[in-house]
């Protein structure tokens, strides 16, 4: 499916989505509440079969945390980029997609470890890289500890 | 989801916990498998990573783009050139520039040589894990020839940092073409020896056939790419899906089998070495002349988000750059192949013996610094 | 050189004539013990050196060549190093059993060496149940391995010891049955009689097909008995970090190491004696010129030459093949080697009855 077809298909599934500004891949912006159903629908629809989540990451920007999902289809080889903005930086919460795309289980553990974003209904939300008793979330822009040397 | 293991609790009789690692001769790096065993059989296991987490993504936020190339070498150190190429392509795509043909050819030849060197080291270590200690020396003897070529042109054997945004660091040595052609001729004669030593051996086949079955659905669900995924039938070769550098100009096959056991993951890598040799042969004689480095005033990506996918020796590497127009990225994220490849090990090794666990983790070809970054 | 009987007679004659029978007996045993221990130690050292050189050549490198001419003193240097290492005492290990285990393994293999015929007249004790004695003694070695694994108080060691115990006990059957085939051919269990029955040809040629099958099975089962070659998962370095002898250090580790090489020597020596004619030279039937030439070489060189050949074959396939998993190993024994062995035994008995061997 082409870029316009994908964006219009998502528009039919989630009426109040916004198209994104990314020039490279088709981008849609949805809210946290709409994410889970959109994910299930994108995986099940035969025209899209977006079943391969190859990247899930978070970015700390001024207006909140941006959760970025890159999904692709293993048979049709088209890609879609989904963005969810979490405005609350003190207590960020978003539903998990690990029951739709199993790879997300581990990407989300990494995001929880480094950013502190909590995922609802995640089966095993524990730190993955840092020690279990580490205080703070290093990849946030306002993270300070005694080991970091500022340039 | 039902088989997500949160913690090991010993329920049945004769269950006990063994830790393989973090210091262990066969996990090839600092990785800990907390294994629940019943007798000799593995019931389930929890991989613990993070022993070599260095914070590469955070460090890169305070470095400029040419500086952070040096950190990318250290992720999957056996595919160092390909990691450098990924970041360089992403930055060039962001800036909207295209490198000369000479640079594209040399980048692809170096990437394929890296792929062969990585598979040679994997083969050596895999045989050694299974007990055929002679394979270690055969593979490393041939890998030395590739490392000599790298050293002559780039100055380093392992972590070269040669491919930078805008082109290459220096021009390759005048001997480069001659030595690469000699190597291809030499290795074509040696590669059948590898098959004679290991592939046809009945003991080896008994140890690897039917072990560690990974279905196609699992490979797609967990995102297992590279030769591990292709052994189960997942067509995920980025060189075919989104070709970059000189890959549109060469003809090669994407090797997939749809059996999904350890033996076929092994066969994918052996056949990939032949394909890499043929790619190098198609390119080495026609390297065009041209500039090595683009004339760029400053390496700054414009505001926006950019993503680049490449195929390393182990799978799909993705580089995600968020830029605010500064010389350093606001956020850089690496989607590393080994991170996704690791977590399927619980599912595919349940019910096998300890000796099979070693064979399975060898066939997934994990490089631990890539998992932890 | 060609016949050691007069020398042995004169030494024992000297002792019995100068001392009382009791003292003569004790002194003779002490002398024998020193001779065997010295032989054991030196042969063990040079077997380790030979293995390192052979495996190096197969792996496209040279092997030890710095210490002494062609690296001949390398193992002596290693021995001195091991003697000077700290003996680590594990706190929760059963200290009596922990210390006894290496000695049991060494004692078992020394006792087996005592009954091997090295040359004409050079045999420490010639029992009329020779083969049975050797089988019984080599079974004692497995007790040492099990005790070592248990007394180390470590999970890895116990797993290694259990695997090794299961393996050795299973393969003893195959070794015993293969040797039983040859005993059927030669009609006696006494080692010197087995050799004298091969004076007109080695059993591997005279016994044609059943002897060849028995030889192959004996070689496979013999390497499995000694935890060597493709059957070395009890000490699989890449899986369990040295298995049952993980916790041993210094000279105690050297004992296990040495015992493994000497067990390999014993297996090769028994193969030589029973299948390849012991210390008898290679004769072609009635070709007297050739036979006289072969007779010029002393029997002791024949014995060590044939044993060295069998040891070389064992080392060759250790360094070429990957190792078998424990369940594949036990399946090989119980499902393949044992039935073939039993059929071979029936075949051998039938052939002996009908005198259809050479």
mmCIF file of C-alpha atoms in Angstrom, chain B residues 62 80 101 116 125 131 175 209 214 222 256 260 264 269 292 333 345 368 371:
data_model
loop_
_atom_site.group_PDB
_atom_site.id
_atom_site.type_symbol
_atom_site.label_atom_id
_atom_site.label_comp_id
_atom_site.label_asym_id
_atom_site.label_seq_id
_atom_site.Cartn_x
_atom_site.Cartn_y
_atom_site.Cartn_z
ATOM 1 C CA UNK B 62 26.880 15.194 23.734
ATOM 2 C CA UNK B 80 32.079 -2.644 12.773
ATOM 3 C CA UNK B 101 30.101 6.038 -6.579
ATOM 4 C CA UNK B 116 32.553 -12.963 5.828
ATOM 5 C CA UNK B 125 33.387 -20.538 17.951
ATOM 6 C CA UNK B 131 33.683 -29.890 20.960
ATOM 7 C CA UNK B 175 47.043 -2.711 -2.979
ATOM 8 C CA UNK B 209 19.142 -31.251 13.523
ATOM 9 C CA UNK B 214 11.830 -21.573 15.845
ATOM 10 C CA UNK B 222 9.907 -11.484 18.421
ATOM 11 C CA UNK B 256 16.136 -18.798 3.425
ATOM 12 C CA UNK B 260 13.849 -23.399 11.536
ATOM 13 C CA UNK B 264 19.437 -24.706 9.033
ATOM 14 C CA UNK B 269 25.404 -18.592 7.325
ATOM 15 C CA UNK B 292 36.490 10.168 -1.156
ATOM 16 C CA UNK B 333 18.467 5.207 19.191
ATOM 17 C CA UNK B 345 15.968 -18.263 23.551
ATOM 18 C CA UNK B 368 26.597 -9.216 23.869
ATOM 19 C CA UNK B 371 22.376 -6.221 23.296
#
